Every structure is written in structure tokens, then in C-alpha cells.
XYZ file of C-alpha atoms in Angstrom:
761
model
C 104.886 130.068 128.277
C 101.137 129.995 128.859
C 98.242 132.107 127.686
C 97.598 134.332 130.658
C 94.896 136.317 128.848
C 92.188 133.614 128.925
C 90.896 134.319 132.443
C 87.165 134.313 131.758
C 85.915 131.491 129.555
C 82.426 130.827 128.221
C 81.582 127.345 126.984
C 78.468 127.105 124.829
C 77.056 123.571 124.966
C 77.043 121.056 127.794
C 77.777 117.892 125.863
C 80.823 115.716 126.625
C 83.211 117.920 124.641
C 82.120 121.189 126.194
C 82.028 119.814 129.737
C 85.401 118.158 129.452
C 86.971 121.312 127.981
C 85.522 123.326 130.863
C 86.867 120.882 133.466
C 90.354 120.809 131.949
C 90.586 124.573 131.571
C 89.490 125.125 135.168
C 91.798 122.418 136.517
C 94.791 123.883 134.723
C 94.128 127.334 136.225
C 91.801 127.282 139.238
C 91.616 131.097 139.249
C 89.849 131.083 135.896
C 86.163 131.819 135.704
C 84.691 129.080 133.482
C 80.956 128.989 132.727
C 79.006 126.421 130.685
C 75.637 127.236 129.115
C 73.415 124.260 128.265
C 69.897 124.687 126.900
C 68.721 121.289 128.234
C 68.188 120.142 131.802
C 71.036 118.209 133.472
C 69.196 114.873 133.195
C 68.177 115.348 129.558
C 70.191 113.277 127.136
C 69.776 111.974 123.634
C 71.145 108.723 122.361
C 72.169 105.955 124.688
C 75.696 104.506 124.703
C 79.023 106.214 123.998
C 82.077 104.329 122.699
C 85.580 105.579 123.514
C 88.835 104.195 122.137
C 91.826 103.141 124.225
C 93.762 106.028 122.660
C 91.219 108.586 123.879
C 91.040 106.979 127.306
C 94.823 107.144 127.557
C 94.686 110.876 126.920
C 92.019 111.301 129.613
C 94.005 109.187 132.081
C 97.075 111.410 131.772
C 95.164 114.693 131.742
C 92.649 113.999 134.510
C 93.021 110.734 136.465
C 89.889 111.493 138.480
C 87.666 111.509 135.386
C 89.446 108.427 134.058
C 88.884 106.528 137.322
C 85.194 107.421 137.309
C 84.837 106.269 133.712
C 86.636 103.013 134.481
C 84.094 102.147 137.144
C 81.222 102.301 134.669
C 82.682 100.972 131.421
C 81.325 97.904 129.699
C 84.093 96.215 127.708
C 83.965 93.613 124.958
C 86.217 92.273 122.190
C 83.940 90.648 119.622
C 82.186 91.882 116.503
C 79.329 89.757 115.153
C 78.329 90.160 111.519
C 75.086 88.484 110.444
C 74.499 88.239 106.704
C 71.965 85.972 104.974
C 71.537 83.774 107.987
C 75.241 83.283 108.644
C 76.968 84.824 111.638
C 80.714 85.400 111.625
C 82.507 86.592 114.743
C 85.782 88.472 114.755
C 87.503 89.004 118.077
C 90.315 91.056 119.564
C 88.856 94.512 118.857
C 88.733 95.980 122.373
C 85.769 98.321 122.808
C 84.720 100.297 125.878
C 81.331 101.980 126.273
C 79.152 103.571 128.882
C 75.800 105.312 128.943
C 75.781 108.867 127.653
C 73.797 109.949 130.724
C 76.400 108.376 133.022
C 79.194 110.106 131.103
C 77.468 113.463 131.508
C 76.908 112.839 135.226
C 80.621 112.114 135.708
C 81.556 115.315 133.899
C 78.920 117.327 135.795
C 80.373 116.106 139.100
C 83.909 116.908 138.002
C 82.924 120.412 136.916
C 81.174 121.022 140.261
C 84.257 119.802 142.162
C 86.493 122.175 140.225
C 84.184 125.187 140.498
C 82.947 125.409 136.909
C 79.700 127.325 136.626
C 76.986 125.154 135.026
C 73.890 126.940 133.742
C 71.339 124.330 132.676
C 68.043 124.957 130.883
C 69.537 128.256 129.792
C 70.160 129.519 126.294
C 73.607 131.011 125.925
C 73.772 134.756 125.367
C 74.359 136.119 121.906
C 77.790 134.981 120.614
C 78.925 138.545 119.971
C 77.985 139.516 123.530
C 79.830 136.516 124.979
C 82.889 137.383 122.917
C 82.896 140.902 124.392
C 82.361 139.840 127.993
C 84.779 136.863 128.015
C 88.391 136.318 127.077
C 87.573 133.045 125.299
C 84.356 131.517 123.920
C 84.378 127.758 123.256
C 81.541 126.864 120.887
C 80.700 123.231 121.645
C 77.050 123.589 120.690
C 76.831 120.671 118.301
C 76.031 120.013 114.682
C 73.390 122.772 114.657
C 75.748 125.273 116.285
C 74.210 128.735 116.554
C 77.660 130.168 117.278
C 79.000 128.756 114.031
C 76.061 130.134 112.111
C 76.474 133.570 113.696
C 79.950 133.767 112.156
C 79.276 131.620 109.085
C 80.951 134.154 106.817
C 84.201 133.566 108.723
C 84.025 129.851 109.544
C 82.584 129.085 106.074
C 80.932 125.784 107.006
C 80.017 123.125 104.442
C 77.246 120.785 105.550
C 76.642 117.677 103.429
C 73.542 115.532 103.914
C 73.813 111.840 103.063
C 71.564 109.127 101.661
C 70.502 107.048 104.661
C 67.962 107.538 107.427
C 68.787 106.258 110.890
C 67.330 106.225 114.386
C 68.918 105.722 117.839
C 67.107 103.196 120.024
C 67.958 100.988 122.995
C 67.361 97.461 124.203
C 67.108 96.497 127.875
C 69.686 93.738 127.725
C 73.390 93.578 126.924
C 74.401 92.269 123.531
C 77.424 89.996 123.870
C 79.274 91.694 120.984
C 79.231 94.692 118.711
C 76.630 93.396 116.265
C 76.028 94.269 112.636
C 72.942 92.574 111.241
C 71.757 92.859 107.651
C 68.118 92.185 106.771
C 66.829 92.069 103.195
C 63.174 93.079 103.241
C 60.576 93.493 100.511
C 61.310 97.224 100.640
C 65.093 96.949 100.499
C 68.133 96.417 102.703
C 68.118 97.496 106.359
C 70.948 97.238 108.868
C 71.343 97.212 112.617
C 74.375 98.531 114.498
C 74.226 97.428 118.133
C 76.543 97.339 121.135
C 76.272 96.998 124.927
C 76.865 100.033 127.114
C 75.800 98.663 130.489
C 75.201 95.296 132.113
C 71.529 95.540 131.154
C 71.407 97.853 128.141
C 72.508 98.142 124.519
C 72.466 100.878 121.924
C 70.654 99.866 118.733
C 70.914 102.023 115.617
C 68.722 101.097 112.660
C 69.749 102.497 109.287
C 68.534 102.231 105.699
C 68.558 104.152 102.436
C 66.074 107.024 102.177
C 64.055 105.272 99.472
C 63.850 102.088 101.566
C 62.719 104.124 104.592
C 59.933 105.710 102.559
C 58.875 102.449 100.885
C 58.668 100.744 104.294
C 56.302 103.449 105.573
C 58.506 104.732 108.404
C 57.744 108.279 107.287
C 54.204 107.786 108.625
C 55.223 106.138 111.934
C 55.377 107.889 115.257
C 58.213 107.305 117.720
C 56.624 104.261 119.379
C 55.558 102.664 116.096
C 59.064 103.051 114.662
C 60.625 101.322 117.666
C 58.087 98.472 117.529
C 58.557 97.910 113.797
C 62.352 97.917 114.107
C 62.122 95.365 116.932
C 60.084 93.052 114.699
C 62.401 93.447 111.712
C 65.452 92.627 113.841
C 63.776 90.108 116.122
C 66.587 87.577 115.632
C 69.254 89.994 116.857
C 67.082 91.075 119.780
C 65.821 87.643 120.751
C 62.277 88.887 120.290
C 62.717 91.623 122.913
C 61.395 95.178 122.447
C 63.235 98.402 121.716
C 62.729 101.653 123.565
C 63.209 105.202 122.393
C 64.186 108.506 123.940
C 62.949 111.312 121.729
C 64.276 109.096 118.945
C 63.608 110.627 115.545
C 64.663 109.375 112.147
C 67.335 111.670 110.794
C 69.877 111.998 108.015
C 73.530 112.220 108.920
C 75.246 115.473 107.984
C 78.970 115.885 107.559
C 80.168 119.275 108.833
C 83.445 120.774 107.599
C 84.626 124.311 108.394
C 87.303 126.232 106.545
C 88.261 127.949 109.803
C 87.782 126.907 113.413
C 88.365 130.205 115.189
C 87.417 133.851 114.853
C 88.937 136.340 117.252
C 88.432 134.806 120.683
C 85.726 132.333 119.533
C 86.749 128.743 118.783
C 84.771 125.737 117.549
C 85.007 122.356 119.238
C 83.480 118.920 118.562
C 80.452 118.622 116.269
C 80.305 122.401 115.856
C 83.641 122.163 114.037
C 83.363 118.748 112.404
C 81.259 115.598 112.338
C 82.135 111.998 111.543
C 79.654 109.213 110.931
C 78.566 107.162 113.944
C 79.580 103.894 112.249
C 83.172 104.483 113.320
C 82.172 105.710 116.791
C 84.021 108.982 116.508
C 81.841 111.931 117.601
C 82.473 111.916 121.357
C 86.038 110.726 120.823
C 86.843 113.685 118.554
C 85.199 116.178 120.899
C 87.134 114.907 123.924
C 90.402 114.931 121.975
C 89.629 118.479 120.803
C 89.249 119.501 124.453
C 92.581 117.927 125.371
C 94.394 119.664 122.519
C 92.748 123.052 123.144
C 93.679 122.987 126.826
C 97.250 121.978 126.043
C 97.690 124.666 123.369
C 96.374 127.360 125.709
C 99.090 126.361 128.188
C 101.882 126.094 125.644
C 101.406 129.222 123.532
C 102.260 132.832 124.518
C 99.037 134.395 123.231
C 95.434 133.431 122.658
C 95.745 133.900 118.896
C 98.786 131.617 118.738
C 97.043 129.058 120.936
C 93.926 128.876 118.773
C 96.027 128.635 115.604
C 98.124 125.854 117.168
C 94.977 124.009 118.245
C 93.582 124.063 114.726
C 96.939 123.151 113.186
C 97.230 120.153 115.488
C 93.688 118.881 115.227
C 92.786 119.567 111.610
C 94.906 116.747 110.054
C 93.656 114.258 112.650
C 90.053 115.268 112.074
C 90.466 115.214 108.286
C 91.847 111.678 108.471
C 88.980 110.586 110.718
C 86.428 112.217 108.444
C 87.873 110.407 105.426
C 87.589 107.109 107.291
C 84.069 107.979 108.439
C 83.061 108.967 104.906
C 84.348 105.645 103.578
C 82.395 103.797 106.272
C 79.263 105.867 105.692
C 79.367 105.262 101.931
C 79.958 101.545 102.459
C 76.722 101.299 104.404
C 74.916 103.548 101.919
C 75.914 101.104 99.178
C 75.473 97.967 101.242
C 73.324 96.305 98.586
C 76.331 96.263 96.278
C 78.051 93.643 98.440
C 75.203 91.307 99.356
C 76.277 88.746 96.740
C 79.658 88.275 98.415
C 80.302 85.054 100.349
C 79.454 85.690 104.030
C 83.034 85.635 105.293
C 84.312 87.951 102.551
C 81.330 90.199 103.237
C 82.332 90.251 106.913
C 85.952 91.062 106.065
C 84.776 93.799 103.714
C 82.597 95.307 106.449
C 85.374 95.191 109.043
C 87.846 96.942 106.734
C 85.352 99.390 105.194
C 86.884 102.548 106.689
C 90.486 101.500 105.879
C 91.339 102.045 109.570
C 91.187 98.271 110.132
C 93.393 96.458 107.617
C 94.308 92.917 106.713
C 97.469 93.019 108.804
C 96.023 94.427 112.016
C 92.950 92.209 111.664
C 95.326 89.258 111.446
C 96.919 90.425 114.696
C 93.517 90.809 116.355
C 92.002 87.587 115.050
C 94.286 85.223 113.168
C 91.631 82.514 112.930
C 89.076 84.770 111.223
C 91.595 86.260 108.808
C 93.052 82.912 107.785
C 89.552 81.547 107.209
C 88.783 84.528 104.957
C 92.021 83.879 103.042
C 91.185 80.191 102.558
C 87.740 81.010 101.203
C 89.305 83.569 98.857
C 91.628 80.877 97.513
C 94.928 81.799 99.139
C 97.221 78.760 99.501
C 98.495 78.262 103.081
C 100.927 80.983 104.065
C 100.118 83.093 100.990
C 98.950 86.696 101.444
C 96.144 87.755 99.070
C 98.470 89.965 97.043
C 100.500 86.899 96.071
C 97.633 84.954 94.545
C 97.676 84.683 90.731
C 95.200 86.437 88.453
C 94.293 85.541 84.885
C 93.427 88.006 82.133
C 92.580 86.285 78.871
C 95.676 84.184 77.995
C 97.961 85.915 80.497
C 98.323 84.706 84.084
C 99.863 87.283 86.392
C 101.752 85.608 89.214
C 100.703 88.263 91.749
C 98.318 91.210 92.061
C 100.891 94.053 92.038
C 101.143 96.369 89.034
C 103.826 98.994 88.466
C 101.583 101.846 87.369
C 102.349 103.835 84.216
C 104.601 106.784 85.057
C 105.742 109.338 82.508
C 109.522 109.679 82.640
C 109.981 112.516 80.089
C 113.380 111.076 79.173
C 113.055 110.128 75.490
C 114.544 111.796 72.437
C 112.279 111.983 69.383
C 110.008 109.425 71.008
C 112.783 106.843 71.265
C 113.116 104.896 74.543
C 116.745 104.541 75.544
C 119.012 103.180 78.235
C 117.115 105.097 80.917
C 113.885 103.271 80.057
C 115.674 99.925 79.954
C 117.075 100.488 83.445
C 113.881 102.048 84.805
C 111.488 99.342 83.600
C 114.024 96.548 83.957
C 114.703 97.432 87.596
C 111.020 97.386 88.448
C 110.540 94.087 86.634
C 113.372 92.622 88.703
C 111.544 93.995 91.759
C 108.923 91.266 91.645
C 105.677 92.930 90.457
C 103.274 90.755 88.499
C 102.895 93.388 85.777
C 105.081 96.353 84.831
C 103.492 99.071 82.703
C 105.268 101.540 80.471
C 104.498 105.222 80.585
C 101.925 106.497 78.105
C 103.502 105.641 74.764
C 102.301 108.033 72.100
C 100.884 107.001 68.748
C 102.300 109.949 66.765
C 104.811 112.783 67.159
C 101.925 115.244 67.597
C 100.388 112.956 70.202
C 103.241 113.439 72.660
C 102.678 115.353 75.880
C 106.218 116.766 75.941
C 109.333 116.503 73.758
C 110.571 113.901 76.264
C 107.686 111.454 75.827
C 108.110 108.063 74.201
C 106.336 106.846 71.081
C 105.788 103.735 69.031
C 105.132 105.171 65.590
C 108.420 104.157 63.895
C 110.258 100.893 63.303
C 113.247 102.153 65.273
C 111.067 102.845 68.311
C 109.528 99.389 67.984
C 112.966 97.748 68.086
C 113.970 99.868 71.085
C 110.902 98.668 72.953
C 111.694 95.101 71.908
C 115.082 95.427 73.617
C 113.257 96.274 76.869
C 110.622 93.518 76.669
C 113.330 90.962 75.836
C 115.249 91.998 78.952
C 112.173 91.681 81.154
C 111.222 88.266 79.788
C 114.783 86.917 80.052
C 115.922 88.428 83.346
C 112.617 88.631 85.262
C 110.772 85.471 84.217
C 107.242 85.481 85.513
C 106.871 89.262 85.257
C 104.664 90.562 82.458
C 105.231 93.887 80.747
C 102.424 96.000 79.340
C 102.272 99.056 77.122
C 99.907 101.981 77.574
C 98.934 103.630 74.297
C 97.669 107.178 74.190
C 97.523 110.565 72.524
C 97.938 113.816 74.439
C 95.090 115.732 72.778
C 94.748 119.250 74.169
C 97.354 118.562 76.897
C 100.252 118.192 74.449
C 103.166 120.395 73.422
C 104.109 121.193 77.029
C 107.280 121.397 79.090
C 108.912 118.500 80.894
C 107.270 117.915 84.269
C 110.109 119.383 86.337
C 110.263 122.452 84.072
C 106.561 123.278 84.503
C 103.868 120.623 84.404
C 101.163 121.310 81.770
C 102.889 124.598 80.863
C 103.132 125.333 77.105
C 106.545 125.121 75.484
C 108.372 128.424 75.068
C 109.345 127.371 71.547
C 109.126 124.367 69.249
C 105.378 123.917 69.706
C 103.359 121.574 67.529
C 99.653 122.012 66.725
C 97.143 120.283 69.002
C 93.925 118.467 68.215
C 91.071 117.521 70.546
C 87.380 116.722 70.718
C 86.564 120.443 70.933
C 88.299 123.812 70.665
C 88.783 124.222 74.421
C 92.267 124.918 75.830
C 93.273 122.977 78.953
C 94.184 126.218 80.747
C 93.358 129.772 79.697
C 96.972 130.334 78.590
C 97.340 126.883 76.972
C 97.361 126.406 73.223
C 93.862 126.124 71.759
C 93.454 122.789 69.948
C 91.723 122.269 66.627
C 88.475 120.316 66.746
C 88.998 117.008 65.003
C 87.223 116.513 61.690
C 85.717 113.210 60.555
C 88.707 112.574 58.305
C 91.135 113.255 61.146
C 89.224 110.862 63.381
C 89.729 108.161 60.781
C 93.468 108.926 60.649
C 93.733 108.793 64.429
C 92.007 105.406 64.590
C 94.602 104.120 62.164
C 97.443 105.621 64.232
C 96.233 103.744 67.300
C 95.842 100.506 65.326
C 99.309 100.850 63.805
C 100.817 101.528 67.211
C 99.057 98.453 68.637
C 100.412 96.322 65.793
C 103.919 97.587 66.532
C 103.418 96.951 70.256
C 102.585 93.329 69.501
C 105.765 93.034 67.404
C 107.708 94.634 70.256
C 106.697 91.744 72.523
C 104.399 93.401 75.044
C 102.196 90.997 77.003
C 99.303 93.407 77.609
C 98.048 96.627 76.062
C 96.192 99.394 77.855
C 94.261 102.086 76.015
C 94.644 105.421 77.814
C 91.203 107.026 78.077
C 91.918 109.011 81.253
C 93.549 112.171 82.613
C 92.247 114.561 79.994
C 94.254 113.206 77.087
C 92.665 112.796 73.661
C 90.288 109.871 74.265
C 89.474 111.086 77.780
C 88.605 114.455 76.255
C 85.886 112.786 74.213
C 84.417 111.093 77.290
C 84.184 114.160 79.542
C 81.319 116.624 79.031
C 83.668 119.370 80.233
C 86.078 118.761 77.344
C 83.673 117.558 74.653
C 81.230 120.208 73.390
C 80.706 118.677 69.957
C 77.279 118.826 68.326
C 77.819 115.971 65.881
C 77.543 112.196 66.426
C 80.645 112.276 68.668
C 79.293 114.680 71.286
C 76.312 115.234 73.534
C 74.990 112.168 75.368
C 77.311 109.669 77.021
C 76.646 107.148 74.246
C 77.797 109.697 71.694
C 80.814 110.758 73.720
C 81.786 107.093 73.906
C 81.568 106.578 70.165
C 85.104 107.568 69.123
C 86.941 105.939 72.059
C 85.031 102.710 71.334
C 85.916 102.930 67.640
C 89.570 103.246 68.616
C 89.243 100.347 71.042
C 87.720 98.138 68.331
C 90.468 99.079 65.884
C 93.139 98.203 68.441
C 91.445 94.938 69.436
C 91.292 93.917 65.768
C 95.087 93.963 65.422
C 96.109 93.049 68.967
C 96.735 89.285 69.363
C 93.618 87.454 70.519
C 95.318 85.724 73.465
C 96.779 88.941 74.903
C 94.642 91.095 77.223
C 93.508 94.600 76.388
C 92.613 96.944 79.248
C 91.332 100.529 79.414
C 92.266 103.287 81.848
C 89.489 105.760 82.606
C 88.972 108.804 84.816
C 85.956 107.807 86.878
C 85.293 111.393 87.954
C 86.530 114.778 86.806
C 86.389 116.131 90.381
C 84.563 119.122 88.922
C 80.962 120.250 88.669
C 79.314 119.197 85.422
C 81.963 116.595 84.657
C 82.023 112.824 84.558
C 80.041 111.311 87.418
C 80.432 107.893 89.051
C 77.260 106.845 87.221
C 78.883 107.911 83.944
C 81.972 105.902 84.905
C 79.843 102.781 85.305
C 78.356 103.397 81.862
C 81.789 103.949 80.326
C 83.197 100.796 81.919
C 80.149 98.770 80.871
C 80.539 99.925 77.262
C 84.232 99.014 77.075
C 83.560 95.657 78.744
C 80.851 94.936 76.170
C 83.407 95.608 73.421
C 85.863 93.134 74.950
C 87.948 95.032 77.508
C 89.544 92.500 79.841
C 89.876 94.934 82.776
C 89.226 98.571 83.613
C 92.066 100.551 85.173
C 90.168 103.027 87.336
C 91.845 106.372 87.891
C 90.309 109.829 88.359
C 90.736 113.461 87.442
C 93.397 115.462 85.601
C 90.743 116.235 82.990
C 90.262 119.923 83.845
C 92.724 122.291 85.460
C 90.289 123.570 88.121
C 89.528 120.151 89.599
C 89.147 119.681 93.366
C 90.196 116.102 94.181
C 89.396 114.616 97.581
C 92.857 113.258 98.303
C 93.537 110.639 100.930
C 94.803 107.123 101.352
C 93.394 104.828 98.643
C 91.116 107.713 97.662
C 90.391 106.415 94.140
C 89.657 102.835 95.167
C 85.908 103.394 95.811
C 85.468 104.061 92.094
C 87.157 100.768 91.202
C 84.991 99.056 93.807
C 81.868 100.590 92.261
C 82.740 99.468 88.742
C 83.786 95.976 89.804
C 80.470 95.293 91.508
C 78.146 97.187 89.169
C 79.675 96.024 85.877
C 81.192 92.692 86.880
C 84.451 93.385 85.049
C 87.922 92.965 86.602
C 89.393 96.255 87.798
C 92.767 97.747 88.612
C 92.739 100.155 91.561
C 95.180 103.065 91.666
C 95.775 106.186 93.733
C 97.653 106.540 97.028
C 97.883 102.797 97.634
C 101.197 102.757 99.412
C 101.499 99.661 101.598
C 101.319 95.936 101.035
C 98.785 95.899 103.852
C 96.515 98.116 101.740
C 96.938 95.790 98.762
C 96.046 92.717 100.809
C 93.060 94.477 102.357
C 91.602 95.741 99.087
C 91.982 92.429 97.296
C 90.651 90.219 100.088
C 87.654 92.523 100.579
C 86.800 92.182 96.889
C 87.152 95.881 96.094
C 89.671 95.313 93.321
C 91.447 92.549 91.431
C 94.815 94.234 90.933
C 96.542 97.187 92.615
C 98.704 99.611 90.638
C 101.320 101.614 92.552
C 103.398 104.446 91.141
C 105.321 106.544 93.681
C 106.108 103.577 95.966
C 107.908 102.005 93.012
C 109.934 105.176 92.490
C 110.897 105.100 96.152
C 111.654 101.380 96.074
C 111.992 99.532 92.740
C 111.942 96.243 94.698
C 108.746 97.092 96.529
C 107.090 93.722 95.818
C 110.138 91.670 96.816
C 110.380 93.631 100.040
C 106.654 93.134 100.670
C 107.218 89.386 100.376
C 110.205 89.499 102.728
C 108.352 91.577 105.319
C 105.475 89.084 105.306
C 107.735 86.033 105.374
C 106.425 84.847 102.000
C 108.735 82.690 99.851
C 106.305 81.092 97.403
C 106.060 81.106 93.605
C 104.376 84.515 93.246
C 107.708 86.336 93.531
C 111.235 85.350 92.704
C 114.399 87.007 93.902
C 116.913 87.283 91.046
C 119.861 85.034 91.854
C 122.297 87.960 92.330
C 119.884 89.571 94.821
C 119.055 86.572 97.028
C 121.475 87.630 99.730
C 119.258 90.654 100.307
C 116.023 88.690 100.631
C 115.851 89.044 104.418
C 114.561 92.201 105.998
C 117.389 94.158 107.684
C 117.109 94.675 111.420
C 116.012 98.086 112.634
C 116.275 99.894 115.949
C 113.262 100.638 118.100
C 112.015 104.143 118.790
C 110.527 105.584 121.950
C 106.750 105.721 122.190
C 105.195 109.201 121.876
C 104.551 111.012 125.135
C 100.947 111.712 126.222
C 99.470 114.929 124.793
C 98.650 116.465 128.192
C 99.888 115.058 131.527
C 98.797 116.828 134.706
C 99.242 114.098 137.345
C 96.958 113.676 140.334
């Protein structure tokens, strides 16, 4: 069934998204009255070249072959990416770009709209949004990042606009670059970068970008349009071959990310940059707008009412846009923090740049350009045929045979803190699964330090012997796999129910008293902890030291001090949980004091040759909490006291946190600490594929990758990763009884997805 009610349609904004939506809507129903309002003249355009992906072009081809054919005639195509860093150029091929001039794209869409009978009103401001909504069945707001339609209904759409830290300007060169070129120049004022690509046989887009403070120091704030273009041409003379740059109303600007809580209101719907923006470094703005138009047109045909159609459009597009915005944010932040990576060897720097958004990964880069990827692996130190994840890594006296860590996962299956057969099978199975390091759950240093009645401890001799049974099994049956213990105390998050009975919910009965840095309950209905006195702090230090001594006797190869997730030591570090006015509260140095005292006490009894790591929450995901800058300070302090690695997690410190979830979403914090502090790091958080692990390690964003849920889904995750990559080297070993399963089973093939909207000729 189709939406018969949308007979008169107003499109506000004559950019590619608005024009293409108008053409599709008119083509689907020629009896519709479709009108586009555009404030600029038909030959006005800003920017120069537009990049479209093969995926987007495929959607256009099926929905409107005439537009696709016209685009095909004008596309400039290329495969290579050049990355120039400190005088060295590396080229990666096989990427497959297509671009054309923005003016040409608009001309094609103008012609198509005229052919179909769309009304185009140029040099004309659109009527008031409320008036359009009354006089038309549907209003498509495609009026860009500064959308007046969006602002008119801001209380409904609830937009969030975030400005970022770089200035950039769109320019052009009157020759065709032979590749998509990234060039990095280190000037006396700071780092500047060029993003350039051809869009015609005799023209290239050139975007120059730099941090705000570099832009000001270089004096660009005082330059007019012509002076800016001339100065940029001189700075990037090598890339341009000494040729000039031209401008077209080119102003330095700051990129703004637009996110809306809602995309429609009544019969008004947002499309393209009015609804969402994504940084130009992944070439996504026009692509997203065109794909929005395709989806909106399809949903209007498929749904029985306008309301259902607009809801379906948003439901379909929102996850895609959110994923693209996460990738764009990662790319944007990579370029904002470009100076962090300048010390990397040129080829690793190039690999890091290519994989910055996490859309391009080690595996698909290998498919695109085997030569480049293998060269990057050789320079990293990978033996022939060895993926990065299967290279060894040394921490103090312990050499891990690969870079995979089974992350600590609370199992809530102990009785009186005693690990039993469940823990033997759980940890033993994952050790047999091939990971370089298997970590226990948080093992508590006292009965009162447990999170739940089902949490394990190591505060008695019997518990120590039970843990020894597990470490003996791992060392005997999974030789080459190390096993580590994570020591912690629940603090204000203790005395709660088992996870599946109500996570962080207080026990109905059998509660024990809680202690914490300050008298602040985790949730309003949680038990209020007592603020620790000086004497109690001394007792707690001894509990941690005693537990570490027992852990050494139990045979653990590595010890991790849990200073994350809002538990006791984390509660001292976070300003949201620590409101003390004594020497253990206030400034970051003071908030660090007790966790560092505990660390020193543990290090004093932990065997010298065995590594000691620290897990931290690098952000609280809440206003007023731990910041990334704080995280660097925390990591630097622990490293100065002898921490061998920092396990970088985030959040779970306050109940009202707002995490920014997504694939590998915590890795940027590990990346930050690794490069700012120079200490080895363990990355965690939604790392789910061996391709992600290879990518993160080869790019130099982390040293080890810890995975939790994937190891619950598949205890033999690492062995299977080796089998799927055809790796049979020393970094993994199939247990003799399992060798018959070391080949990947065959699978059937599925049908490719059908095009989103297919209208024929």
C-alpha cells in the first residue's frame, strides 16, 4: 500500500539531497505537485568536488537509471590513496573512489527535475515552515546544517549541535591529483593537513585543516579569502607542484556535528544535513543525503499513511546514520589529534590514518592492497604469515604468546567467596581456547568487599588453594596461556543482588555494611556507605597486600588492580564519588593518593618478575566526572609507580552515566593514554572481531585487546580466529583432543540483499 495523502510536496533546500528527493517523489507519482525552494541562484555552488560510494551509486542506478547514466558520464574515478608524512609518501591502492564537480551534480539534478515537472524556485526564500505545512501534504526540510525549518521546530526535533576543534577551508586546484592525497606538514605554528582528490580531468578539491590554535598562531584569522588560498598553496607547494589554489566564497569554518532526537513533526521531515552531519574526512554528507532521499521515497510508497511512512523512514535511516556519525567522529578526532601520531614510523602512520574511522580494517585493507598491508606487518615485526594479533608481547618477566586477553567477567557463582567447579570449567575452557592471557573476575579482598554473595574472594587459605587448583589446570593443560587475577573491593557498589536477579539492586536481606571514599550512595535507593577513616584506610591497604600475597601463592602469572567501574578505588579517583576534604580528596593528586598507596603495598609483596597492571575508568560519561585529561594523569601516576600496563575501560562509576556506545567505543581512550603516557595499554569495549584486534594493534592504538562477551559466545574464540586466518604458528596451540576441529567448517552462501528502491527505466 502507498501513501496516497502526499499529493502536494514542498522541498526546502536545493542541494543534492533535496533535489534528488524531489525528482524521486515526482517520478514515483507524476500527478504529484512537487516544488523546491532554493535561496541561491541555480549556478551558485559552494565547495568543489563530491565523492559518492559504489553503494550509493548502486541505489541511484536502481531507483533512477537516467540520473545514474548522467552521473557516469561525468565521474572521475581513481583507486589510490597517497599519504605523505615527514617526507615519505606511501600509496595504498584498491579503494575505488568516484567524484564529480558539485556544480555538475546540481546541473544533472536540475535537468532531471525539469524533465519530470518539478517546480524549481531559485533565488527564493521558502515560505514560513508553518505556512508550508498548512498548504502542503508533506514538507521535506533539506535546508542544510543551518536549517531554518529545524530551528522553527527546535522544541520538537531537539537538535544538538557540537562544534569541534579544527578550522578548515574548501579550495580547488586547476589540475587533477593522481590519487586521494593526505599530506601532513609540520610548521613553526603546528601541524597542518591537506585532504585532496580529483573531481574532473582538470580539477581537484583541496581541503586544508588545522587545530584552532594553530590557525590563530599562523595568522589565518587576519587573512582574506585570496590571502588564505595563496598561503595554503605555499605551505602545500610539494603536493600542488607549486601551482596555485583558487577559492569560491571559501571561508574558514569549524565543523559542527548535528544530531536530532526526532526527524519528523506532523507532516514536516528532516533530510540530509538538516537532520544529521558527518565529517567530510569520510566523504559522507552528500552520500547520506542521497540515501535519505531514496529511503524516504521508498517508505512513502510502502506505508499506508504519512505518519507511518515518516516513522519508517526514521527507523530505517537512524541506525545507518548513527553508525556513519560514529565513524565520522572517530575520523574527525583522529585528525584533531594528528600530532599524537607523528612519531609513528611512516608506514604505520599511513595504516593508522587509513583505518582511523574503523570502516576500513586490516582485513579489507589486505584485500584491497595486499602489498601495502604486508609491508606494514613486516615493519611492525610480524613474522611471515603471522597476523598482528599473533605476535608476542612482553610485560616484565612474562611473555604473552599473542595479544588476546579474556577480559575479567563477574560470574556470580561462588559460595562464601570460594571458587568452585564452575570457575575451573569457565576459566579452564577459555584458557584452552588459545588466548594469550585469561583474567579472573574481580576477586575480592574481604567478605565486605564483595559485590554480591556470589562473588569470589582470596582472603582465606581455602580460597587460595581453590584458585591454585585452577591455575595448575591452566598451566598444565593450556601451556603457553597465562592466567591473571584482578583484585578489587566493591566499595559503595557492594551488598547487591546477583546480576540476573537485579544488577546493582540492594539485597532484600543479608546485607553487609558498605564503605567508600564518601557517604554517597550509588543510587538514591542504594545503601549509603560509611566514609572511610584513616585507620580503615590502613586496614584496607593491608587487605589488598594480603590478597596479593595469596594470589602469588595461588600461582597467578599477572595481577591487575581494579581501579575502575565505581568500585572502591575507582570511587576515590572520580570527583563524582569522592567529596572528601582531607588529604585523600579534592585535586586529582589527592584523589590518587589512596589508590597509589594500595598499588605500592601490592607491588611490595607481588613477585618482582610478575607484571602488575591497573584497570581504570578513563571517563565517567557524566558531567563533572573524570575527563580524558584526568585519565592521562591517572595513568601517568600509576606508570610512575611501576604499573606495567594500563587496562583502559570507562564508566559504571555513576548510575546516571550516558555512554557513547559503538564498536570499539572505548579504544580511543586507550589510544590516548598509550601515546600521551608511553605506557603499554589494554583496550576493551565492544571489540568483537579478530579483524578489529589486528587493526587496532597494527595501527598502534593498543598493545593488547581484552574481549568479554565474544568469549562467552565462543570460549575458543582465539583458536577460531587462527583457523579463519589460516594461521598455524606458535602463538596458538590446539589442545591435542581438539585438533580435529582446527579447520573452519564449510558454510552455505546467502543471497545478496535486494536494492532499496528499484523503479526500472
